[in-house]
Coordinates of C-alpha atoms in Angstrom, one line a residue:
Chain A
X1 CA -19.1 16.6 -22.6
X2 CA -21.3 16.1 -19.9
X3 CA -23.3 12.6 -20.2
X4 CA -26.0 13.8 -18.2
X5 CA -27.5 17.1 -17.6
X6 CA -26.6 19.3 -15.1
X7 CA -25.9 18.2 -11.4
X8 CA -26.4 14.7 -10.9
X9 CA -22.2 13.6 -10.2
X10 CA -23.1 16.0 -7.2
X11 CA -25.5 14.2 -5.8
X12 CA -24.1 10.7 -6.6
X13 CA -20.5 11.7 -5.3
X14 CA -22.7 12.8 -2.0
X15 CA -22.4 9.0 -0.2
X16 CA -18.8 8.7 -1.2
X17 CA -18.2 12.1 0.8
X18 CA -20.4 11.2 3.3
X19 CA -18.4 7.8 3.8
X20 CA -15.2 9.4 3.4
X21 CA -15.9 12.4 6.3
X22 CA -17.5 10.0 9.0
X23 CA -14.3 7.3 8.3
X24 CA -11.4 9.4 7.9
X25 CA -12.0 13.2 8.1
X26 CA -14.1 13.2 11.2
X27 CA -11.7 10.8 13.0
X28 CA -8.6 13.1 11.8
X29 CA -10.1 16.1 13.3
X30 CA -11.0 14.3 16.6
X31 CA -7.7 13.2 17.1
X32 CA -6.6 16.8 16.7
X33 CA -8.7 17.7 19.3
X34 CA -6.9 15.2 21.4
X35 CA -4.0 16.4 21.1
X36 CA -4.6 19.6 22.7
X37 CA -6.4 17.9 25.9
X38 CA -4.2 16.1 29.1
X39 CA -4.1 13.1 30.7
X40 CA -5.2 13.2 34.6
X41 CA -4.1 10.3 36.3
X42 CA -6.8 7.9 34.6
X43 CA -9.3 9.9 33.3
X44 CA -8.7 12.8 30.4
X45 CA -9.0 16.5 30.8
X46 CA -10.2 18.2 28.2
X47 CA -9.1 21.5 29.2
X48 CA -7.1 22.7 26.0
X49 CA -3.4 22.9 26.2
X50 CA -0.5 23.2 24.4
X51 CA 1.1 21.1 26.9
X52 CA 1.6 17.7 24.4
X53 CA 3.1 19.7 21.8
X54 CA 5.9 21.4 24.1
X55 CA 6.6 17.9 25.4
X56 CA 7.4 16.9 21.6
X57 CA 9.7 20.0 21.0
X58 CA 11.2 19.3 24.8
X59 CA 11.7 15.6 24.3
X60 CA 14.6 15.0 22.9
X61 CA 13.6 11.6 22.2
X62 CA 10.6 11.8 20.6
X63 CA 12.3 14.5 17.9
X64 CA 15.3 12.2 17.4
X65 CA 12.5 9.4 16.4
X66 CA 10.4 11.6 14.1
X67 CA 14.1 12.9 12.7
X68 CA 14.7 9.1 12.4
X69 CA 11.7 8.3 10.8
X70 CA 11.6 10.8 7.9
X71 CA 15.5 9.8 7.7
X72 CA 14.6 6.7 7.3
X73 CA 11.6 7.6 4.0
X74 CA 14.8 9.4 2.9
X75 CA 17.1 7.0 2.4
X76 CA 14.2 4.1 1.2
X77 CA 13.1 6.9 -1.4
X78 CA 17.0 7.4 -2.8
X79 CA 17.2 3.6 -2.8
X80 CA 14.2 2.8 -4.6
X81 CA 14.9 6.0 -6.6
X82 CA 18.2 4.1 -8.3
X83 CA 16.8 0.4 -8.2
X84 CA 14.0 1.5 -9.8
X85 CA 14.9 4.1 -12.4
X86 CA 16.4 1.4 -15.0
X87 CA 13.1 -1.6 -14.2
X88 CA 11.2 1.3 -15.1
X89 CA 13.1 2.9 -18.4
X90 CA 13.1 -0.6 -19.8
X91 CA 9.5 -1.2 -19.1
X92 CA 8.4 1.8 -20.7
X93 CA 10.7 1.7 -24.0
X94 CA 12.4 -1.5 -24.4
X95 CA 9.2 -4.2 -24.1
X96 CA 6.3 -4.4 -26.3
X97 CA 4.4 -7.0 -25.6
X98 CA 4.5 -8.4 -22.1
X99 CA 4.4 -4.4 -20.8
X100 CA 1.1 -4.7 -19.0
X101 CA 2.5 -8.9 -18.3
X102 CA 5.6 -7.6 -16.4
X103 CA 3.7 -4.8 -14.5
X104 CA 1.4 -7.1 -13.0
X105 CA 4.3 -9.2 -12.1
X106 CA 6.1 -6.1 -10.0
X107 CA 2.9 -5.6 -8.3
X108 CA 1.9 -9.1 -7.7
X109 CA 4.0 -9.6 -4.2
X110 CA 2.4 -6.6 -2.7
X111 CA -0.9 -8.6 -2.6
X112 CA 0.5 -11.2 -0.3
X113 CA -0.2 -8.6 1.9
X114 CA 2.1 -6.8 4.9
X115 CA 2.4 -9.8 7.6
X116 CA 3.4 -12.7 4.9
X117 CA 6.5 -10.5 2.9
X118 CA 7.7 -9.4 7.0
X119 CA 7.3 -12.8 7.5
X120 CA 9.5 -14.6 4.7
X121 CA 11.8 -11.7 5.1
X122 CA 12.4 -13.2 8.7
X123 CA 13.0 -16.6 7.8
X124 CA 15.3 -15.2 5.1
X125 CA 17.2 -12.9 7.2
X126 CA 17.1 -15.3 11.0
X127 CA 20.3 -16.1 12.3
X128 CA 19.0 -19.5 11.9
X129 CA 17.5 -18.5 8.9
X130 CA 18.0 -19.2 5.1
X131 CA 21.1 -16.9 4.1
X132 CA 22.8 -17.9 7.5
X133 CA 22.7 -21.2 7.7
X134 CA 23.6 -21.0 4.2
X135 CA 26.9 -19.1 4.9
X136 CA 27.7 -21.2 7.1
X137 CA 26.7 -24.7 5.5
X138 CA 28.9 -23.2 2.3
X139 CA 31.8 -22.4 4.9
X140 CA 32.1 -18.6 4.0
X141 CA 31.8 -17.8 8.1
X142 CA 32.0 -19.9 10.8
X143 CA 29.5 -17.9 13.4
X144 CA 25.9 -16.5 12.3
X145 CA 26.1 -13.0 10.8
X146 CA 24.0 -11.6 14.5
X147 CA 23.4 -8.4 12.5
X148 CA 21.2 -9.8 9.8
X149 CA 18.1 -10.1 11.4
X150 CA 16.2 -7.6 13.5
X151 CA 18.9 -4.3 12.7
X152 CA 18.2 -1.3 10.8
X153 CA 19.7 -2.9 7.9
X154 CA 17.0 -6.0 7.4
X155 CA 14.4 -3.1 8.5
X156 CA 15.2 -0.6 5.0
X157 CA 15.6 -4.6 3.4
X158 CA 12.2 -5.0 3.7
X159 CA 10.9 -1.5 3.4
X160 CA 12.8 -1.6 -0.2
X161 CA 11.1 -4.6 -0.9
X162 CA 7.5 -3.4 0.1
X163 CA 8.1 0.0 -1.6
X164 CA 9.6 -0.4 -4.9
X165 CA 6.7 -1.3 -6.9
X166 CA 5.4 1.9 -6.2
X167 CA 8.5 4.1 -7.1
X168 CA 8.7 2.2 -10.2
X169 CA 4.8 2.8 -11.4
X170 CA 5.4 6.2 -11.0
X171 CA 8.5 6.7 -13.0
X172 CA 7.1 4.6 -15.7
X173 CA 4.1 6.9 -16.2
X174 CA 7.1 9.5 -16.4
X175 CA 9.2 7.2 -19.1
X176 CA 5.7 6.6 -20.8
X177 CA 4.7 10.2 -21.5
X178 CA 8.7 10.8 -22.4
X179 CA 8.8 11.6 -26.5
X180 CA 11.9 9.9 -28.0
X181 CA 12.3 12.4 -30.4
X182 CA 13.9 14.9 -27.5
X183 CA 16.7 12.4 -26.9
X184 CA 16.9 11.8 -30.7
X185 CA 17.2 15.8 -31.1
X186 CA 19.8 16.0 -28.6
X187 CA 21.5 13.0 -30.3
X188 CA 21.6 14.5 -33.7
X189 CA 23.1 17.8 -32.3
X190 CA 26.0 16.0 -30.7
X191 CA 25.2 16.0 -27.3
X192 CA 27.3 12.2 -26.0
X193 CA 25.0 10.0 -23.6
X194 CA 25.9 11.1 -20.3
X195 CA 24.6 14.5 -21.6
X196 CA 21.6 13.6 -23.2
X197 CA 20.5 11.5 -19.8
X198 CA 21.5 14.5 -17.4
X199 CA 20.1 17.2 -19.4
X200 CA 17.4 15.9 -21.1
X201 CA 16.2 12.2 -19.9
X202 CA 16.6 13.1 -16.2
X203 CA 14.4 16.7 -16.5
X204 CA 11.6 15.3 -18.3
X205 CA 11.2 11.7 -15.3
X206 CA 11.7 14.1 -12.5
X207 CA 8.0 14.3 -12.0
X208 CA 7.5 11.0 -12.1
X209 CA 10.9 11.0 -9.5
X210 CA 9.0 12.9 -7.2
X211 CA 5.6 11.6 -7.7
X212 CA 7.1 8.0 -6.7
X213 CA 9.4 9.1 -4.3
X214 CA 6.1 10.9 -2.3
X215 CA 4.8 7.9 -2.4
X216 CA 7.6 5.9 -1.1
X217 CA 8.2 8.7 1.6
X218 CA 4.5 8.8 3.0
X219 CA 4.3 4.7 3.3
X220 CA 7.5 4.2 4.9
X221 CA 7.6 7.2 7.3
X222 CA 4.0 5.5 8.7
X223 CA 5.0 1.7 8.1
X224 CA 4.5 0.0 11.9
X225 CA 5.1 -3.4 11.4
X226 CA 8.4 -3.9 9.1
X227 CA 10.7 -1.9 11.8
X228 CA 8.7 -3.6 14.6
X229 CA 9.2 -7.5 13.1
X230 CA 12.1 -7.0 11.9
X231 CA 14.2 -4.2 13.4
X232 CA 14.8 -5.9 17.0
X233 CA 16.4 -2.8 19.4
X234 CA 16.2 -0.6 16.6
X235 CA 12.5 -1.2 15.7
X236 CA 11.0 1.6 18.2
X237 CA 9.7 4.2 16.0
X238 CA 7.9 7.3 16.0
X239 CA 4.7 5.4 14.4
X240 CA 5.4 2.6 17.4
X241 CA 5.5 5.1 20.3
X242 CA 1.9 6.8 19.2
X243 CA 1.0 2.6 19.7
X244 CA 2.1 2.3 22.9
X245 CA 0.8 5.7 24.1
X246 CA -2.9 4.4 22.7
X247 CA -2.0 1.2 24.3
X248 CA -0.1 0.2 26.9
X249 CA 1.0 4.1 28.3
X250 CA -2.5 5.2 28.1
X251 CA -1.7 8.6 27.1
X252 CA -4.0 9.3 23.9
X253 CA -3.2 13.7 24.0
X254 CA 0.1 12.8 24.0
X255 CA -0.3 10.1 21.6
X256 CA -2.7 12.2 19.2
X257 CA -0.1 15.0 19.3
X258 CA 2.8 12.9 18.2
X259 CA 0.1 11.6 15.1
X260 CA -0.5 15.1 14.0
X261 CA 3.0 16.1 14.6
X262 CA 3.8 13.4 11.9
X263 CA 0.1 14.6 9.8
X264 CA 2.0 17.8 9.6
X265 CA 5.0 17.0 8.9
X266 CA 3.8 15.1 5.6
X267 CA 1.2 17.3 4.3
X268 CA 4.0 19.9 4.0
X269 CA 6.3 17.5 2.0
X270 CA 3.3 16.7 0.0
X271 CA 2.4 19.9 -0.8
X272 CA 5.8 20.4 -1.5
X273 CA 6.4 17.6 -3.8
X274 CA 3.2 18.8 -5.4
X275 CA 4.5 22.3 -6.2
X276 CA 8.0 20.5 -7.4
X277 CA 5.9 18.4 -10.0
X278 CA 4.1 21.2 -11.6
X279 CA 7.1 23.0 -11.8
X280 CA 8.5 20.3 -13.1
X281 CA 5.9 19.8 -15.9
X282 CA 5.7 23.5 -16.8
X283 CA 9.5 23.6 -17.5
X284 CA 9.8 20.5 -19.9
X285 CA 6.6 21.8 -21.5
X286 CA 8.0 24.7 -22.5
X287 CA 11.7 23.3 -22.9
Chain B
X1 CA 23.6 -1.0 -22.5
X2 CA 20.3 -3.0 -23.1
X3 CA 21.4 -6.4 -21.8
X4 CA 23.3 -4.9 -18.4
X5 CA 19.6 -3.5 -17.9
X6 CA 18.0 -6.1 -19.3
X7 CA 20.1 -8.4 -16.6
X8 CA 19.4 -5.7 -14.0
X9 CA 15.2 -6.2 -14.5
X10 CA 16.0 -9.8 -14.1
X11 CA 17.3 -9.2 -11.0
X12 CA 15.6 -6.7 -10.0
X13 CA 12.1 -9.2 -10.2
X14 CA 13.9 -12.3 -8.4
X15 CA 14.3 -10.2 -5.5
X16 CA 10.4 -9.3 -5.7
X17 CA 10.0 -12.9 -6.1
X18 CA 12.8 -14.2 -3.4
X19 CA 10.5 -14.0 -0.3
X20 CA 8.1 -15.7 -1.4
X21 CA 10.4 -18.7 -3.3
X22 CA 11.9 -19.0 -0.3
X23 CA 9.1 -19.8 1.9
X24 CA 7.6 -22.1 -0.9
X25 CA 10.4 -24.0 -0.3
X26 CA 10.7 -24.2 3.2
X27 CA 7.3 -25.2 3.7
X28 CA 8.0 -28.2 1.9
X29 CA 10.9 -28.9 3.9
X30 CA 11.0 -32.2 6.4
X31 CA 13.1 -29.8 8.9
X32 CA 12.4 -27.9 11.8
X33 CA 14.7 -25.7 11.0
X34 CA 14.3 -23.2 8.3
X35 CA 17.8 -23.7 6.4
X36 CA 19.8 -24.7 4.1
X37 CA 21.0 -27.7 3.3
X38 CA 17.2 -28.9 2.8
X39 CA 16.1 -32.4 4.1
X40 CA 13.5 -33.9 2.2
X41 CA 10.4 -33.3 0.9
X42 CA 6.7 -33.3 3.0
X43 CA 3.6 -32.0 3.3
X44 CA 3.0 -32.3 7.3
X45 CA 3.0 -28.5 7.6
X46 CA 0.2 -28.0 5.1
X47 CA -1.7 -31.0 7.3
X48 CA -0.7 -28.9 10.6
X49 CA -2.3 -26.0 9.1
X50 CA -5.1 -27.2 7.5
X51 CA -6.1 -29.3 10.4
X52 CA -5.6 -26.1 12.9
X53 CA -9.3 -25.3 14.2
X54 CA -8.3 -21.9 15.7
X55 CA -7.1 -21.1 12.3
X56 CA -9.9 -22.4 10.7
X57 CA -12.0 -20.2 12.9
X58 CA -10.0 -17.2 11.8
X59 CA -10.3 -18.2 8.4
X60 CA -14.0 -17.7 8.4
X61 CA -13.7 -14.4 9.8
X62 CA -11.5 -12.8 7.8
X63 CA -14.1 -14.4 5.1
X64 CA -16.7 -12.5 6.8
X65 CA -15.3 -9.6 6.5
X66 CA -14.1 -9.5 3.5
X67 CA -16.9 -10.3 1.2
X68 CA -18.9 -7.1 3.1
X69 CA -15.7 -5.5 2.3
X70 CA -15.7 -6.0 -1.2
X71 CA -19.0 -5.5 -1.5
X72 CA -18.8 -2.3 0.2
X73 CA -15.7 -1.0 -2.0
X74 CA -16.8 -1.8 -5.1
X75 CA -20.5 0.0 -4.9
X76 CA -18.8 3.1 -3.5
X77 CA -15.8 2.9 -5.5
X78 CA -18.1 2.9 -8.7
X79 CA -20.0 5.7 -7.6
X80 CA -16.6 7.7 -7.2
X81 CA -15.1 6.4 -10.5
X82 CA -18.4 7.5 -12.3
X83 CA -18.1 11.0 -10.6
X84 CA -14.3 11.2 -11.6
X85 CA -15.1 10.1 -15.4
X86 CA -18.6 10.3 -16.7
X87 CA -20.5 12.1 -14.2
X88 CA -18.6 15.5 -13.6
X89 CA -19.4 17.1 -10.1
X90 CA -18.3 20.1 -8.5
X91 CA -15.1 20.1 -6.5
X92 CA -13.5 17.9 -8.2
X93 CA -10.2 18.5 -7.1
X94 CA -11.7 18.7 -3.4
X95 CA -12.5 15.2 -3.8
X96 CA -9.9 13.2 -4.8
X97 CA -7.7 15.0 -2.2
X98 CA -9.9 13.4 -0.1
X99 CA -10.3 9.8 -1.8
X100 CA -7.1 9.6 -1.5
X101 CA -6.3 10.4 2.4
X102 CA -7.2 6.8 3.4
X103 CA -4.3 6.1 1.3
X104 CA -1.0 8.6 2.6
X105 CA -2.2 8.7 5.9
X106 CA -0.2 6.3 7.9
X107 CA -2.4 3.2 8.6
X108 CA -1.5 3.1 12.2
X109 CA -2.9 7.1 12.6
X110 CA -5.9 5.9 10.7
X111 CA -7.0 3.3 13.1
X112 CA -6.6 5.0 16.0
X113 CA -8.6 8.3 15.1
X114 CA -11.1 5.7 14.2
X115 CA -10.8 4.1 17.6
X116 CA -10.7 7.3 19.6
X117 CA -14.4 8.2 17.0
X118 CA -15.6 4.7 17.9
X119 CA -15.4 5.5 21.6
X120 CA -16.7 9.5 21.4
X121 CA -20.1 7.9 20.0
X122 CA -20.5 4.5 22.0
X123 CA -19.6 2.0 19.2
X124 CA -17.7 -1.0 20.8
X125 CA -15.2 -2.5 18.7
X126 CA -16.5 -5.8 17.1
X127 CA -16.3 -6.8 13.1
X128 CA -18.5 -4.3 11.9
X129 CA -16.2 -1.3 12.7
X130 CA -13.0 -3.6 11.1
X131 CA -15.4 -3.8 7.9
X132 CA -15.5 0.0 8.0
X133 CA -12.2 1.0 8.8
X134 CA -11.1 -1.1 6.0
X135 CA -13.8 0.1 3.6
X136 CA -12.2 3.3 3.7
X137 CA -8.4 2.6 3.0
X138 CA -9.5 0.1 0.0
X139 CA -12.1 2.5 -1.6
X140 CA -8.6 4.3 -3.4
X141 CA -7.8 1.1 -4.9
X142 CA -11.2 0.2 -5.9
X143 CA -12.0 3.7 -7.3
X144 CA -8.9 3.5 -9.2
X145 CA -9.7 0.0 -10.8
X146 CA -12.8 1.3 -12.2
X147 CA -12.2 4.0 -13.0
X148 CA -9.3 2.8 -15.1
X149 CA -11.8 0.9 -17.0
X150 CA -13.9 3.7 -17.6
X151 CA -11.9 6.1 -19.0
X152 CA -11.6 3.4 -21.6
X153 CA -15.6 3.7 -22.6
X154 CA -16.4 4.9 -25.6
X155 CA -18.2 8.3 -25.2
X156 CA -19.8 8.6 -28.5
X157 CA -21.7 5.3 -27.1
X158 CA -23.4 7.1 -24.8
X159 CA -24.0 9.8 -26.8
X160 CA -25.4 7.8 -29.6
X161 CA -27.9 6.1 -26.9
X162 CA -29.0 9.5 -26.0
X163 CA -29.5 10.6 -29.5
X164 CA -31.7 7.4 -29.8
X165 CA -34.0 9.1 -27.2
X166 CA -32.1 7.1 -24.3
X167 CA -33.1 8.5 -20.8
X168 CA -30.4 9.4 -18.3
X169 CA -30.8 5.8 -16.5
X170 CA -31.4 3.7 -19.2
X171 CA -28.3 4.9 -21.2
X172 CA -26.5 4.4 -17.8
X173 CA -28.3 1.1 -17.1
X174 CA -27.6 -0.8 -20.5
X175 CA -24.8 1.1 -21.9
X176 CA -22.8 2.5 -18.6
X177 CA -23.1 -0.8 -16.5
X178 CA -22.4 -3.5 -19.2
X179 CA -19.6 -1.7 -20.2
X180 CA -18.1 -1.0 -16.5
X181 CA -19.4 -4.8 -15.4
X182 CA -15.5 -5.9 -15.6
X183 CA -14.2 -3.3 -13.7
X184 CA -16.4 -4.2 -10.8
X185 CA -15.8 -7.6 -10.9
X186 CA -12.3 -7.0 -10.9
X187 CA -12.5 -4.3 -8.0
X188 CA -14.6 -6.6 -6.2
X189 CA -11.7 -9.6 -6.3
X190 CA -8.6 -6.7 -5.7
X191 CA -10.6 -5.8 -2.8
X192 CA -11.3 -8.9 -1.4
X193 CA -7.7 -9.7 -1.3
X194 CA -6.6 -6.6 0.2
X195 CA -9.1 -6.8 3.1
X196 CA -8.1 -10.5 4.1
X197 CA -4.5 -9.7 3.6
X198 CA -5.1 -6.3 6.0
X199 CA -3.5 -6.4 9.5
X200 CA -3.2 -3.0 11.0
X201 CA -6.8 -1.8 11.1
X202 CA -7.7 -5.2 11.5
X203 CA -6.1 -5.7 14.8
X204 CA -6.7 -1.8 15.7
X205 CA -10.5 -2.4 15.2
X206 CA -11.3 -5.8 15.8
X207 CA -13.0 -6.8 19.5
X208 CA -13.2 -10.4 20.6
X209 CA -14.0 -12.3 17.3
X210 CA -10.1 -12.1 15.6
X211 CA -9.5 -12.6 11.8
X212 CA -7.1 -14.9 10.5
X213 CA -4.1 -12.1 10.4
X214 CA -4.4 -11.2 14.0
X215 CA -4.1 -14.7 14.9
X216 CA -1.2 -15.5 12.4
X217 CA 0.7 -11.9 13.9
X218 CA 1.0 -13.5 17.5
X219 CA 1.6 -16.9 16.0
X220 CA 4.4 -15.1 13.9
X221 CA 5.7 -12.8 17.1
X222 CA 6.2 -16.2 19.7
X223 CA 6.6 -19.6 17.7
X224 CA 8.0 -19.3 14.8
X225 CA 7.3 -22.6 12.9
X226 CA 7.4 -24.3 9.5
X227 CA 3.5 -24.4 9.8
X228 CA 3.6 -20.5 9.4
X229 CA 5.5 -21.4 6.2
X230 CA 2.8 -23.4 4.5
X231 CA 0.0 -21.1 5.6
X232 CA 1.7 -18.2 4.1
X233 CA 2.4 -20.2 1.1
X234 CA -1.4 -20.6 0.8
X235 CA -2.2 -16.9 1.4
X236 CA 0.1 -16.2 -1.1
X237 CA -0.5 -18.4 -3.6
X238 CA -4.7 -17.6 -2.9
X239 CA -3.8 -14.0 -3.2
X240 CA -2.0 -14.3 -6.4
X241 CA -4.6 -16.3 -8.2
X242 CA -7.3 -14.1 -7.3
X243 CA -4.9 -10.9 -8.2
X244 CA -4.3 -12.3 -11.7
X245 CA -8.1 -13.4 -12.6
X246 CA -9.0 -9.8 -11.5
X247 CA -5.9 -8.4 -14.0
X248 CA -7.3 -11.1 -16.8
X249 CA -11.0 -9.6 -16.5
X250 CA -10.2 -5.9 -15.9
X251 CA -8.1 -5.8 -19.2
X252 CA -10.3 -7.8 -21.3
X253 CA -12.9 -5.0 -21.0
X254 CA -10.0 -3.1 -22.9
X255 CA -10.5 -5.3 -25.6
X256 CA -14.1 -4.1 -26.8
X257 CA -12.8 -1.2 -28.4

């Protein structure tokens, strides 16, 4: 039911494409451009080469940090996965009223923006900080817990707490869409509860599962300030080393190459996920 | 079953809400030391702040940018939201993939493909390419907001108004636009907070002029004060308000139907 005839969304969607190419398309493809030219002493080459990506593959380094990294949106993803999965059932079917109330309020913190929640997550997590000198003032240890604050643990901490919101929106749409009457069916034919949630509750969320857990996966694979506030030693990641190459190392190919490495990398897992949540859909549709 | 998950949401939300408690707290503290047992009460770290001219500088350019910003965001992000509702185009598919690549790509990639593009055609950095790189990775969130609200629209509305011999732009102009008017305000506010609270492209893109979150990132990387406290307090608490009048106005337009 077109509201106006014929063509005119084309031409009004023509700015937005036009903004969205010079901003983020055009700069995407010249960094893959980079990435095939070399650094020569100060200036760049741009003879093309294959040079930055065989020093990837070679480096042992740089693979154990992109391994790290996606290990990393792994583990956040699983984690967010189970917090979430409960927050989000009871959303969807055990409140009435204050749904919309309660959503607002899970996605309220994220507006405090990045640097503020790293922030409070460092006075929190200090070894002079809040839960420290708290242990200690309450006498449960005598000597500040040294691996609170800048470890991998108060790194996934905080990426937990920036990412959760998002894993839960997207298993609510899933609980949402969920008709009771499945569950209810499966009831009434004697299936107990740990049946009915494996085969029937779980199937029919696991788009939303994946949906969420993309999300989750993209934004902490390419977080750059949590691990480097708050992960001391351990806060040097793949997403930090394309910094320093566009900063300090002046080594943009290199850098570029590592960027679309990582591009790569997660347009395959979203295509991936994609293909998982239609085939998702299509099986409880015709279940 | 229901209360162990109704006990788990509970907890679940104070740790959403635990960060920002606890820095509440501290910056009310009379202690240089952010701990436990707590001193006293005072408010000489909101004076600090509020007193701090360098901040105050920052302040106004972080205001700078963002009202350009939202301004920015919110015409563009209507135009999209109109395409993806009301307006169909060709390609649809095509072009939300790429309305929403601001979003997945990682920010950090973002700003310096931007940077390297700044450089290839001679643009120095200054505010106006922070106000553009940021454009960009808030128009998802702003097309979404008003988009949400236009889904909601009536279509036998604009129907009707076409029936009654409506042109094109005037059923847009008094039907379309009165009806979407919330969901631009509220885009307008979400995007305003989200480009003052914005620190990678910020500091990726900005030149000599700095916003207030570059100045609060090296404050926040060498002296860790109580200061930082009560001016994160305020961004928070700032943030908040403005989140919740934008929620309060986009879902009253929910309410006309």
């Amino acid at each position: 039911m077109a509201v106006l005839p014929g063509r005119i969304g084309n031409w009004l969607s023509l700015p937005v494409v036009a903004a969205l190419f010079a901003l983020c398309v055009a700069p995407l493809l010249i960094l893959f451009a980079y990435s095939f030219f070399q650094v020569d002493f100060v200036a760049i080459s741009r003879e093309p080469t294959f040079a930055n990506y065989a020093k990837i593959a070679g480096s042992e380094t740089y693979r154990n940090l992109i391994a790290r990294a996606f290990g990393s949106a792994m583990l956040v993803v699983a984690i967010t996965a189970i917090i979430g999965y409960p927050v989000a059932w009871f959303i969807a079917k055990r409140v009435t009223t204050a749904k919309s109330t309660l959503l607002t309020l899970l996605l309220v913190p994220l507006y405090s923006g990045d640097l503020v929640r790293v922030f409070a997550w460092r006075v929190l997590l200090g070894a002079e900080g809040a839960i420290n000198r708290t242990l200690m003032w309450l006498g449960v240890t005598t000597e500040p817990l040294a691996g609170l604050l800048f470890s991998p643990l108060a790194t996934h901490i905080a990426l937990t707490y920036n990412y959760l919101p998002f894993m839960v929106i997207g298993l609510w749409l899933a609980f949402e869409s969920l008709d009771d009457a499945w569950i209810e069916a499966a009831a009434d034919l004697g299936a107990p509860a740990v049946d009915r949630f494996r085969r029937v509750t779980l199937p029919l969320t696991v788009p939303g599962l994946i949906a969420g857990g993309l999300m989750v996966f993209v934004m902490v694979a390419g977080d750059y300030l949590t691990p480097q506030l708050l992960g001391g030693a351990s806060g040097v990641t793949i997403i930090s080393a394309v910094n320093d190459l566009f900063g300090t190392a002046f080594d943009w190919p290199l850098g570029s190459a590592i960027a679309w490495t990582m591009l790569a990398i997660l347009m395959f897992c979203f295509g991936a996920g994609a293909l998982a949540i239609r085939r998702a859909t299509l099986v409880s549709d015709g279940a | 079953m229901s209360r162990l998950a109704t006990l788990w949401v509970w907890l679940v939300f104070g740790f959403m809400y635990l960060p920002i408690a606890m820095i509440l707290l501290f910056s009310l503290n009379a202690s240089d030391v952010m701990a436990f047992p707590l001193r006293g009460f005072t408010t000489e770290w909101y004076g600090a702040i509020l007193s701090d001219g360098r901040l105050g500088g920052g302040f106004l350019t972080t205001l700078s940018v963002a009202f350009p910003v939202a301004i920015l965001v919110t015409v563009f992000g209507a135009i999209a939201a109109l395409v993806l509702t009301l307006y169909p185009m060709r390609g649809r598919g095509l072009f939300v993939a790429i309305l929403l690549m601001p979003f997945l790509v990682p920010r950090l990639i973002l700003a310096v493909s931007q940077l390297i593009l700044f450089k290839e055609v001679g643009i120095d950095r200054s505010l106006w390419t922070v106000i553009a790189g940021q454009s960009i990775i808030i128009l998802p969130f702003s097309t979404l907001i008003i988009a949400s609200v236009l889904i909601r629209i009536d279509r036998q509305l604009i129907d009707a108004a076409a029936d009654l011999g409506a042109s094109g732009w005037s059923s847009f102009r008094r039907v379309v636009l009165p009806l979407m008017s919330n969901g631009l305000l509220a885009s307008w506010v979400i995007a305003f907070v989200l480009s003052s609270s914005e620190y990678v492209m910020t500091a990726f893109l900005s030149g000599r002029e700095q916003p207030l979150s570059v100045l609060v990132a090296s404050d926040f990387r060498f002296n860790l004060s109580p200061s930082l406290n009560a001016l994160a307090v305020l961004i928070v608490l700032g943030n908040i308000a403005l989140v919740v009048l934008a929620e309060s106005i986009r879902r009253r337009s929910g309410r006309n139907d």
